[in-house]
Amino acid sequence: MNQEEWLAERRRLGLPADPAKDFPPAYREDPQAIKSRFAPPGGRQGQSRRAPTTGTTPGGASGARPSTQRTPGATGPQAAAAEQAQLEEQLARLAAAARSVTQRPAQAARQAPVAGAAPTAGTAQAPGARPAPAHPGHPAPSGTSFSPAPGPRAAIPASTRPKKKASPLGTIVGLLVVGGVVLAGPLNSIFDDASSGVSGLPWDDSSDDDDTGDWTYSGELDLETQDPELADTVTSLMDGLLAGEPAAVKTLVGAKGVYLSTLTPASARLVMGEDASFEVTDSSVFSTSATVTGEYYSGEDYITLNLRFTRADDGAEWVAEKLAFPEIDAGDLPNETTKINGVPVNVSALKKADLPVAVWPGTVSVSLAKSKYTAWRENPVTASATRAVSSGGVASSVFVSPRGERTAAFKKETLAAARANYERCLRLTDLVLKNCPFSVNASGVSQPRNIRYRQTKDPGTPHLVGSIGSERVVGGNGRVSVSGTGRYAGEPTTLEGNLSVTFNGTVTVRNNKIVYTEGG
C-alpha cells in the first residue's frame, strides 16, 4: 500500500490523515518493511495489511500514537516481540475508534443529512475532505478518496439501506481483513454502518434459500413441489384404482394367482361411494426411489396406503410396486356365497382353482344365497379387512363367518339322503364298496360270485354335527351279513361274514339340493 492509498483509507474511516504527521517516514523509505511488518502470520506472499493508524476518541480528536519505528539495536526475537506489542496496541485503539462510530446517539444519526446530498448551511465537513459520492455503495473515481466529518455520519434512508436479519455473530468483536485493510470492532456494527451497502457476505443470513438437498425431499414439501412427474403418476393411478378401473387395478394389485374380479367399478362405488379421493399425507423422493403415504375415506373407515415407486435412473419413468391387498381364501368362503362387495362370484370355480380373492381394504360384504335349508341371521355378511396396505407387503387374510341356522327341511332331507345311500349299498353285488357305511375285507379273494348283503340289525337314525357349511352325519349301530363264493389262494371257497354299519358322511347344498357323501 502506498502513501496515497494509506491516507485515503484513514480519511474514509474518519481518522486524521495528515501526510506530515500520520504517515511514518520509515515506511515511506522502506515499503518492504510494511509488508513484512504487517503480513499475517503464515499468510501468503504479496498480501500486506494497512499500516497501523492513529486512534480517535469518541469526540473525533486525535490521540497520541506510539512510534512505529523499529527499536534501535533490537534484532531477532526481541524486535519481533516489540513490533507485535506495538501492533496489538494500535489495533486496540482502532477497535475503540470503530466502537465510537457505532455508539453515537440515535438522535444525531436521524438529524444528519442523507449521504450523497450536497452540503448545506450548518452541515460540517472535514477539512480537506471531498464531496461524498452521489450514490452510496458506488466506488469513487480512481485516485479520489472520501472522508466523512467527525461525529455522527449521515443516516441512510430506510428505503435504500440494505435489509438484514440479526447476525448470528451478535456483537462479537473481532478482526477482519478487507482488501488488505485491518478493521476492528463489532462485526455486525461495522457492516450495518458502512455506507457501501455490502450484502451477501458469508455471515449475512438474509438469504432464505431452502436447504432441501439435491437428492432427497421429505414431508416438509408437498409432492407436487418435490417431483411433479411423480405427483401426476400418483394422482393418475389412485384415481383409477379408487374408481375400480381394470388397468389401474392390474398395475397396483395385479399379483399372480389372485382373483381380482371383485375389484370392479361397481364394487368401488359400493364400498367407497362416488367421490372417493386419495390425499397424500407424507412423501420422500430420492433419485431412483420414492415413498408416498396417503389415505382415502371408505364408508366409515380411513384407509391408509403406503406406496413405493422405483425408476431406473434420475429422469426415468416412475414404476409402482404392487400393493398387498387383503384376501379371502377360497376355501373359507361359504358355499352359499353369491356376491362379494356386490360382484357375483362362482364359489365352486374358485374352490376348484384354489384362488384367493382380493378385496377392498376396510369392510367386506359377502352376499349369501337364500335357501330353504338355511335361515341367515344377516345377509349380506360383513367381514373386516385391514385398513392399512403397503407395497411389497404380505396380504392379510379376511375371514367370513356367516351366522345362521339350518332349517328343519335341511335336517330331514340330509338324514333321508344318508338312509337312501345306506339302502343303495345293500343292493350292491361286489366285494369292493364305495361310498357306503360298511365295508368288506376281501384281501386275497378273487373271482367273487353271487355276492349279497342283508341287514341283520337296523343302524337307527344318525345325527348332524358341525357348523353351517361343514356339517357331517354321524352315528348308527347296525349289522349287515354278506355271502357268496369265490377263490382264495387259488382254491374255490365260500364267502360268509358279518359287517358293522356306522354313518360318517358329509353333506353339501348344490343347486338348492342336498348332496350326501359317505366317508367324505
PDB file of N, CA, C and O in Angstrom, residues 418-479:
ATOM      1  N   ALA A 418     -78.828 -89.805   3.770  1.00  0.00           N
ATOM      2  CA  ALA A 418     -77.923 -90.801   4.356  1.00  0.00           C
ATOM      3  C   ALA A 418     -78.567 -92.186   4.354  1.00  0.00           C
ATOM      4  O   ALA A 418     -77.903 -93.198   4.047  1.00  0.00           O
ATOM      5  N   ARG A 419     -79.865 -92.259   4.675  1.00  0.00           N
ATOM      6  CA  ARG A 419     -80.559 -93.548   4.681  1.00  0.00           C
ATOM      7  C   ARG A 419     -80.664 -94.114   3.277  1.00  0.00           C
ATOM      8  O   ARG A 419     -80.470 -95.327   3.054  1.00  0.00           O
ATOM      9  N   ALA A 420     -80.941 -93.251   2.329  1.00  0.00           N
ATOM     10  CA  ALA A 420     -81.066 -93.718   0.951  1.00  0.00           C
ATOM     11  C   ALA A 420     -79.738 -94.279   0.451  1.00  0.00           C
ATOM     12  O   ALA A 420     -79.702 -95.275  -0.283  1.00  0.00           O
ATOM     13  N   ASN A 421     -78.654 -93.647   0.839  1.00  0.00           N
ATOM     14  CA  ASN A 421     -77.345 -94.143   0.419  1.00  0.00           C
ATOM     15  C   ASN A 421     -77.052 -95.500   1.061  1.00  0.00           C
ATOM     16  O   ASN A 421     -76.482 -96.389   0.414  1.00  0.00           O
ATOM     17  N   TYR A 422     -77.456 -95.712   2.327  1.00  0.00           N
ATOM     18  CA  TYR A 422     -77.266 -96.983   3.009  1.00  0.00           C
ATOM     19  C   TYR A 422     -78.031 -98.099   2.296  1.00  0.00           C
ATOM     20  O   TYR A 422     -77.504 -99.193   2.058  1.00  0.00           O
ATOM     21  N   GLU A 423     -79.247 -97.827   1.929  1.00  0.00           N
ATOM     22  CA  GLU A 423     -80.062 -98.825   1.243  1.00  0.00           C
ATOM     23  C   GLU A 423     -79.508 -99.132  -0.138  1.00  0.00           C
ATOM     24  O   GLU A 423     -79.633-100.271  -0.640  1.00  0.00           O
ATOM     25  N   ARG A 424     -78.916 -98.155  -0.772  1.00  0.00           N
ATOM     26  CA  ARG A 424     -78.276 -98.394  -2.074  1.00  0.00           C
ATOM     27  C   ARG A 424     -77.144 -99.405  -1.915  1.00  0.00           C
ATOM     28  O   ARG A 424     -76.959-100.298  -2.759  1.00  0.00           O
ATOM     29  N   CYS A 425     -76.372 -99.251  -0.850  1.00  0.00           N
ATOM     30  CA  CYS A 425     -75.236-100.141  -0.627  1.00  0.00           C
ATOM     31  C   CYS A 425     -75.705-101.587  -0.382  1.00  0.00           C
ATOM     32  O   CYS A 425     -75.000-102.549  -0.761  1.00  0.00           O
ATOM     33  N   LEU A 426     -76.843-101.769   0.236  1.00  0.00           N
ATOM     34  CA  LEU A 426     -77.345-103.120   0.476  1.00  0.00           C
ATOM     35  C   LEU A 426     -77.649-103.863  -0.826  1.00  0.00           C
ATOM     36  O   LEU A 426     -77.650-105.093  -0.865  1.00  0.00           O
ATOM     37  N   ARG A 427     -77.887-103.141  -1.884  1.00  0.00           N
ATOM     38  CA  ARG A 427     -78.242-103.770  -3.168  1.00  0.00           C
ATOM     39  C   ARG A 427     -77.032-104.076  -4.042  1.00  0.00           C
ATOM     40  O   ARG A 427     -77.175-104.624  -5.129  1.00  0.00           O
ATOM     41  N   LEU A 428     -75.882-103.711  -3.618  1.00  0.00           N
ATOM     42  CA  LEU A 428     -74.675-103.946  -4.413  1.00  0.00           C
ATOM     43  C   LEU A 428     -74.314-105.429  -4.437  1.00  0.00           C
ATOM     44  O   LEU A 428     -74.654-106.189  -3.524  1.00  0.00           O
ATOM     45  N   THR A 429     -73.551-105.858  -5.475  1.00  0.00           N
ATOM     46  CA  THR A 429     -73.147-107.281  -5.644  1.00  0.00           C
ATOM     47  C   THR A 429     -71.637-107.403  -5.820  1.00  0.00           C
ATOM     48  O   THR A 429     -71.159-108.312  -6.493  1.00  0.00           O
ATOM     49  N   ASP A 430     -70.923-106.541  -5.203  1.00  0.00           N
ATOM     50  CA  ASP A 430     -69.459-106.561  -5.335  1.00  0.00           C
ATOM     51  C   ASP A 430     -68.856-106.502  -3.937  1.00  0.00           C
ATOM     52  O   ASP A 430     -69.426-105.926  -3.003  1.00  0.00           O
ATOM     53  N   LEU A 431     -67.662-107.086  -3.791  1.00  0.00           N
ATOM     54  CA  LEU A 431     -66.990-107.053  -2.503  1.00  0.00           C
ATOM     55  C   LEU A 431     -66.331-105.699  -2.225  1.00  0.00           C
ATOM     56  O   LEU A 431     -66.117-105.324  -1.063  1.00  0.00           O
ATOM     57  N   VAL A 432     -65.985-104.979  -3.268  1.00  0.00           N
ATOM     58  CA  VAL A 432     -65.344-103.667  -3.125  1.00  0.00           C
ATOM     59  C   VAL A 432     -66.446-102.617  -3.150  1.00  0.00           C
ATOM     60  O   VAL A 432     -67.089-102.394  -4.186  1.00  0.00           O
ATOM     61  N   LEU A 433     -66.649-101.952  -2.005  1.00  0.00           N
ATOM     62  CA  LEU A 433     -67.746-100.994  -1.866  1.00  0.00           C
ATOM     63  C   LEU A 433     -67.200 -99.564  -1.825  1.00  0.00           C
ATOM     64  O   LEU A 433     -66.142 -99.304  -1.227  1.00  0.00           O
ATOM     65  N   LYS A 434     -67.944 -98.648  -2.421  1.00  0.00           N
ATOM     66  CA  LYS A 434     -67.589 -97.237  -2.407  1.00  0.00           C
ATOM     67  C   LYS A 434     -68.760 -96.414  -1.890  1.00  0.00           C
ATOM     68  O   LYS A 434     -69.911 -96.681  -2.232  1.00  0.00           O
ATOM     69  N   ASN A 435     -68.444 -95.438  -1.043  1.00  0.00           N
ATOM     70  CA  ASN A 435     -69.444 -94.504  -0.514  1.00  0.00           C
ATOM     71  C   ASN A 435     -70.520 -95.241   0.288  1.00  0.00           C
ATOM     72  O   ASN A 435     -71.711 -94.977   0.159  1.00  0.00           O
ATOM     73  N   CYS A 436     -70.091 -96.179   1.126  1.00  0.00           N
ATOM     74  CA  CYS A 436     -71.032 -96.981   1.913  1.00  0.00           C
ATOM     75  C   CYS A 436     -70.654 -96.940   3.393  1.00  0.00           C
ATOM     76  O   CYS A 436     -69.471 -96.767   3.727  1.00  0.00           O
ATOM     77  N   PRO A 437     -71.629 -97.093   4.300  1.00  0.00           N
ATOM     78  CA  PRO A 437     -71.345 -97.061   5.748  1.00  0.00           C
ATOM     79  C   PRO A 437     -70.809 -98.388   6.275  1.00  0.00           C
ATOM     80  O   PRO A 437     -70.587 -98.520   7.488  1.00  0.00           O
ATOM     81  N   PHE A 438     -70.596 -99.377   5.443  1.00  0.00           N
ATOM     82  CA  PHE A 438     -69.967-100.653   5.845  1.00  0.00           C
ATOM     83  C   PHE A 438     -69.028-101.086   4.738  1.00  0.00           C
ATOM     84  O   PHE A 438     -69.123-100.609   3.597  1.00  0.00           O
ATOM     85  N   SER A 439     -68.115-101.995   5.033  1.00  0.00           N
ATOM     86  CA  SER A 439     -67.115-102.422   4.051  1.00  0.00           C
ATOM     87  C   SER A 439     -66.708-103.867   4.330  1.00  0.00           C
ATOM     88  O   SER A 439     -66.933-104.401   5.418  1.00  0.00           O
ATOM     89  N   VAL A 440     -66.098-104.563   3.288  1.00  0.00           N
ATOM     90  CA  VAL A 440     -65.673-105.949   3.359  1.00  0.00           C
ATOM     91  C   VAL A 440     -64.164-106.027   3.183  1.00  0.00           C
ATOM     92  O   VAL A 440     -63.609-105.382   2.280  1.00  0.00           O
ATOM     93  N   ASN A 441     -63.509-106.850   4.036  1.00  0.00           N
ATOM     94  CA  ASN A 441     -62.084-107.105   3.880  1.00  0.00           C
ATOM     95  C   ASN A 441     -61.924-108.289   2.944  1.00  0.00           C
ATOM     96  O   ASN A 441     -61.997-109.441   3.356  1.00  0.00           O
ATOM     97  N   ALA A 442     -61.750-108.007   1.660  1.00  0.00           N
ATOM     98  CA  ALA A 442     -61.694-109.074   0.651  1.00  0.00           C
ATOM     99  C   ALA A 442     -60.280-109.331   0.183  1.00  0.00           C
ATOM    100  O   ALA A 442     -60.059-109.747  -0.962  1.00  0.00           O
ATOM    101  N   SER A 443     -59.290-109.115   1.024  1.00  0.00           N
ATOM    102  CA  SER A 443     -57.899-109.324   0.637  1.00  0.00           C
ATOM    103  C   SER A 443     -57.663-110.795   0.318  1.00  0.00           C
ATOM    104  O   SER A 443     -57.986-111.689   1.106  1.00  0.00           O
ATOM    105  N   GLY A 444     -57.108-111.098  -0.857  1.00  0.00           N
ATOM    106  CA  GLY A 444     -56.776-112.460  -1.273  1.00  0.00           C
ATOM    107  C   GLY A 444     -57.906-113.187  -1.956  1.00  0.00           C
ATOM    108  O   GLY A 444     -57.726-114.325  -2.413  1.00  0.00           O
ATOM    109  N   VAL A 445     -59.095-112.582  -2.021  1.00  0.00           N
ATOM    110  CA  VAL A 445     -60.247-113.235  -2.663  1.00  0.00           C
ATOM    111  C   VAL A 445     -60.322-112.782  -4.107  1.00  0.00           C
ATOM    112  O   VAL A 445     -60.219-111.581  -4.394  1.00  0.00           O
ATOM    113  N   SER A 446     -60.524-113.758  -4.996  1.00  0.00           N
ATOM    114  CA  SER A 446     -60.669-113.453  -6.419  1.00  0.00           C
ATOM    115  C   SER A 446     -61.925-114.119  -6.958  1.00  0.00           C
ATOM    116  O   SER A 446     -62.482-115.026  -6.346  1.00  0.00           O
ATOM    117  N   GLN A 447     -62.338-113.652  -8.078  1.00  0.00           N
ATOM    118  CA  GLN A 447     -63.488-114.201  -8.797  1.00  0.00           C
ATOM    119  C   GLN A 447     -64.723-114.351  -7.889  1.00  0.00           C
ATOM    120  O   GLN A 447     -65.286-115.436  -7.726  1.00  0.00           O
ATOM    121  N   PRO A 448     -65.150-113.259  -7.243  1.00  0.00           N
ATOM    122  CA  PRO A 448     -66.343-113.367  -6.387  1.00  0.00           C
ATOM    123  C   PRO A 448     -67.592-113.636  -7.233  1.00  0.00           C
ATOM    124  O   PRO A 448     -67.740-113.113  -8.340  1.00  0.00           O
ATOM    125  N   ARG A 449     -68.479-114.461  -6.684  1.00  0.00           N
ATOM    126  CA  ARG A 449     -69.718-114.806  -7.368  1.00  0.00           C
ATOM    127  C   ARG A 449     -70.867-114.705  -6.354  1.00  0.00           C
ATOM    128  O   ARG A 449     -70.690-114.984  -5.172  1.00  0.00           O
ATOM    129  N   ASN A 450     -72.016-114.254  -6.863  1.00  0.00           N
ATOM    130  CA  ASN A 450     -73.273-114.259  -6.102  1.00  0.00           C
ATOM    131  C   ASN A 450     -73.146-113.550  -4.741  1.00  0.00           C
ATOM    132  O   ASN A 450     -73.582-114.061  -3.705  1.00  0.00           O
ATOM    133  N   ILE A 451     -72.558-112.383  -4.752  1.00  0.00           N
ATOM    134  CA  ILE A 451     -72.370-111.608  -3.520  1.00  0.00           C
ATOM    135  C   ILE A 451     -73.688-110.914  -3.175  1.00  0.00           C
ATOM    136  O   ILE A 451     -74.296-110.218  -4.001  1.00  0.00           O
ATOM    137  N   ARG A 452     -74.115-111.116  -1.898  1.00  0.00           N
ATOM    138  CA  ARG A 452     -75.344-110.489  -1.439  1.00  0.00           C
ATOM    139  C   ARG A 452     -75.151-109.952  -0.015  1.00  0.00           C
ATOM    140  O   ARG A 452     -74.441-110.552   0.789  1.00  0.00           O
ATOM    141  N   TYR A 453     -75.848-108.776   0.255  1.00  0.00           N
ATOM    142  CA  TYR A 453     -75.799-108.152   1.570  1.00  0.00           C
ATOM    143  C   TYR A 453     -77.221-108.150   2.143  1.00  0.00           C
ATOM    144  O   TYR A 453     -78.200-107.881   1.440  1.00  0.00           O
ATOM    145  N   ARG A 454     -77.273-108.445   3.437  1.00  0.00           N
ATOM    146  CA  ARG A 454     -78.577-108.468   4.081  1.00  0.00           C
ATOM    147  C   ARG A 454     -78.464-107.828   5.472  1.00  0.00           C
ATOM    148  O   ARG A 454     -77.573-108.171   6.237  1.00  0.00           O
ATOM    149  N   GLN A 455     -79.425-106.911   5.758  1.00  0.00           N
ATOM    150  CA  GLN A 455     -79.402-106.220   7.054  1.00  0.00           C
ATOM    151  C   GLN A 455     -79.838-107.190   8.151  1.00  0.00           C
ATOM    152  O   GLN A 455     -80.883-107.816   8.047  1.00  0.00           O
ATOM    153  N   THR A 456     -79.031-107.290   9.201  1.00  0.00           N
ATOM    154  CA  THR A 456     -79.412-108.121  10.342  1.00  0.00           C
ATOM    155  C   THR A 456     -79.789-107.258  11.554  1.00  0.00           C
ATOM    156  O   THR A 456     -80.442-107.733  12.488  1.00  0.00           O
ATOM    157  N   LYS A 457     -79.350-105.969  11.534  1.00  0.00           N
ATOM    158  CA  LYS A 457     -79.727-105.024  12.594  1.00  0.00           C
ATOM    159  C   LYS A 457     -79.792-103.617  12.009  1.00  0.00           C
ATOM    160  O   LYS A 457     -78.822-103.146  11.411  1.00  0.00           O
ATOM    161  N   ASP A 458     -80.921-102.976  12.209  1.00  0.00           N
ATOM    162  CA  ASP A 458     -81.100-101.620  11.670  1.00  0.00           C
ATOM    163  C   ASP A 458     -80.145-100.646  12.380  1.00  0.00           C
ATOM    164  O   ASP A 458     -80.047-100.650  13.603  1.00  0.00           O
ATOM    165  N   PRO A 459     -79.441 -99.807  11.626  1.00  0.00           N
ATOM    166  CA  PRO A 459     -78.480 -98.880  12.250  1.00  0.00           C
ATOM    167  C   PRO A 459     -79.147 -97.738  13.020  1.00  0.00           C
ATOM    168  O   PRO A 459     -78.468 -97.018  13.769  1.00  0.00           O
ATOM    169  N   GLY A 460     -80.411 -97.512  12.829  1.00  0.00           N
ATOM    170  CA  GLY A 460     -81.096 -96.414  13.503  1.00  0.00           C
ATOM    171  C   GLY A 460     -80.875 -95.092  12.768  1.00  0.00           C
ATOM    172  O   GLY A 460     -80.410 -95.024  11.632  1.00  0.00           O
ATOM    173  N   THR A 461     -81.221 -93.984  13.477  1.00  0.00           N
ATOM    174  CA  THR A 461     -81.142 -92.646  12.863  1.00  0.00           C
ATOM    175  C   THR A 461     -79.873 -91.937  13.318  1.00  0.00           C
ATOM    176  O   THR A 461     -79.661 -91.760  14.538  1.00  0.00           O
ATOM    177  N   PRO A 462     -79.027 -91.524  12.400  1.00  0.00           N
ATOM    178  CA  PRO A 462     -77.825 -90.770  12.782  1.00  0.00           C
ATOM    179  C   PRO A 462     -78.191 -89.322  13.164  1.00  0.00           C
ATOM    180  O   PRO A 462     -79.343 -88.933  13.123  1.00  0.00           O
ATOM    181  N   HIS A 463     -77.207 -88.505  13.432  1.00  0.00           N
ATOM    182  CA  HIS A 463     -77.478 -87.108  13.769  1.00  0.00           C
ATOM    183  C   HIS A 463     -76.430 -86.205  13.098  1.00  0.00           C
ATOM    184  O   HIS A 463     -75.347 -86.666  12.694  1.00  0.00           O
ATOM    185  N   LEU A 464     -76.776 -84.881  13.054  1.00  0.00           N
ATOM    186  CA  LEU A 464     -75.916 -83.882  12.395  1.00  0.00           C
ATOM    187  C   LEU A 464     -74.987 -83.233  13.415  1.00  0.00           C
ATOM    188  O   LEU A 464     -75.383 -82.933  14.543  1.00  0.00           O
ATOM    189  N   VAL A 465     -73.753 -82.973  12.981  1.00  0.00           N
ATOM    190  CA  VAL A 465     -72.802 -82.223  13.796  1.00  0.00           C
ATOM    191  C   VAL A 465     -72.096 -81.201  12.891  1.00  0.00           C
ATOM    192  O   VAL A 465     -72.100 -81.327  11.668  1.00  0.00           O
ATOM    193  N   GLY A 466     -71.488 -80.197  13.519  1.00  0.00           N
ATOM    194  CA  GLY A 466     -70.740 -79.200  12.750  1.00  0.00           C
ATOM    195  C   GLY A 466     -71.534 -77.931  12.502  1.00  0.00           C
ATOM    196  O   GLY A 466     -72.721 -77.836  12.811  1.00  0.00           O
ATOM    197  N   SER A 467     -70.849 -76.938  11.937  1.00  0.00           N
ATOM    198  CA  SER A 467     -71.461 -75.638  11.660  1.00  0.00           C
ATOM    199  C   SER A 467     -71.909 -75.568  10.212  1.00  0.00           C
ATOM    200  O   SER A 467     -71.649 -76.476   9.401  1.00  0.00           O
ATOM    201  N   ILE A 468     -72.593 -74.483   9.903  1.00  0.00           N
ATOM    202  CA  ILE A 468     -73.117 -74.303   8.548  1.00  0.00           C
ATOM    203  C   ILE A 468     -71.971 -74.351   7.541  1.00  0.00           C
ATOM    204  O   ILE A 468     -70.958 -73.656   7.677  1.00  0.00           O
ATOM    205  N   GLY A 469     -72.146 -75.218   6.556  1.00  0.00           N
ATOM    206  CA  GLY A 469     -71.143 -75.371   5.519  1.00  0.00           C
ATOM    207  C   GLY A 469     -70.149 -76.474   5.790  1.00  0.00           C
ATOM    208  O   GLY A 469     -69.370 -76.828   4.891  1.00  0.00           O
ATOM    209  N   SER A 470     -70.142 -77.009   7.005  1.00  0.00           N
ATOM    210  CA  SER A 470     -69.208 -78.098   7.328  1.00  0.00           C
ATOM    211  C   SER A 470     -69.897 -79.173   8.175  1.00  0.00           C
ATOM    212  O   SER A 470     -69.281 -79.764   9.056  1.00  0.00           O
ATOM    213  N   GLU A 471     -71.172 -79.413   7.886  1.00  0.00           N
ATOM    214  CA  GLU A 471     -71.918 -80.417   8.651  1.00  0.00           C
ATOM    215  C   GLU A 471     -71.509 -81.843   8.258  1.00  0.00           C
ATOM    216  O   GLU A 471     -71.088 -82.086   7.118  1.00  0.00           O
ATOM    217  N   ARG A 472     -71.661 -82.754   9.218  1.00  0.00           N
ATOM    218  CA  ARG A 472     -71.414 -84.170   8.979  1.00  0.00           C
ATOM    219  C   ARG A 472     -72.565 -84.975   9.601  1.00  0.00           C
ATOM    220  O   ARG A 472     -73.194 -84.550  10.578  1.00  0.00           O
ATOM    221  N   VAL A 473     -72.785 -86.153   9.008  1.00  0.00           N
ATOM    222  CA  VAL A 473     -73.783 -87.101   9.532  1.00  0.00           C
ATOM    223  C   VAL A 473     -73.025 -88.230  10.202  1.00  0.00           C
ATOM    224  O   VAL A 473     -72.200 -88.901   9.551  1.00  0.00           O
ATOM    225  N   VAL A 474     -73.256 -88.448  11.475  1.00  0.00           N
ATOM    226  CA  VAL A 474     -72.536 -89.488  12.218  1.00  0.00           C
ATOM    227  C   VAL A 474     -73.533 -90.312  13.055  1.00  0.00           C
ATOM    228  O   VAL A 474     -74.663 -89.898  13.285  1.00  0.00           O
ATOM    229  N   GLY A 475     -73.039 -91.461  13.518  1.00  0.00           N
ATOM    230  CA  GLY A 475     -73.848 -92.304  14.401  1.00  0.00           C
ATOM    231  C   GLY A 475     -74.324 -93.566  13.704  1.00  0.00           C
ATOM    232  O   GLY A 475     -73.895 -93.898  12.587  1.00  0.00           O
ATOM    233  N   GLY A 476     -75.200 -94.240  14.384  1.00  0.00           N
ATOM    234  CA  GLY A 476     -75.709 -95.506  13.868  1.00  0.00           C
ATOM    235  C   GLY A 476     -74.966 -96.696  14.449  1.00  0.00           C
ATOM    236  O   GLY A 476     -73.770 -96.608  14.765  1.00  0.00           O
ATOM    237  N   ASN A 477     -75.729 -97.787  14.593  1.00  0.00           N
ATOM    238  CA  ASN A 477     -75.118 -99.011  15.112  1.00  0.00           C
ATOM    239  C   ASN A 477     -75.883-100.202  14.539  1.00  0.00           C
ATOM    240  O   ASN A 477     -76.748-100.785  15.156  1.00  0.00           O
ATOM    241  N   GLY A 478     -75.566-100.557  13.301  1.00  0.00           N
ATOM    242  CA  GLY A 478     -76.273-101.643  12.619  1.00  0.00           C
ATOM    243  C   GLY A 478     -75.357-102.788  12.266  1.00  0.00           C
ATOM    244  O   GLY A 478     -74.126-102.704  12.424  1.00  0.00           O
ATOM    245  N   ARG A 479     -75.994-103.881  11.756  1.00  0.00           N
ATOM    246  CA  ARG A 479     -75.236-105.061  11.336  1.00  0.00           C
ATOM    247  C   ARG A 479     -75.744-105.509   9.972  1.00  0.00           C
ATOM    248  O   ARG A 479     -76.942-105.435   9.657  1.00  0.00           O
TER     249      ARG A 479
END
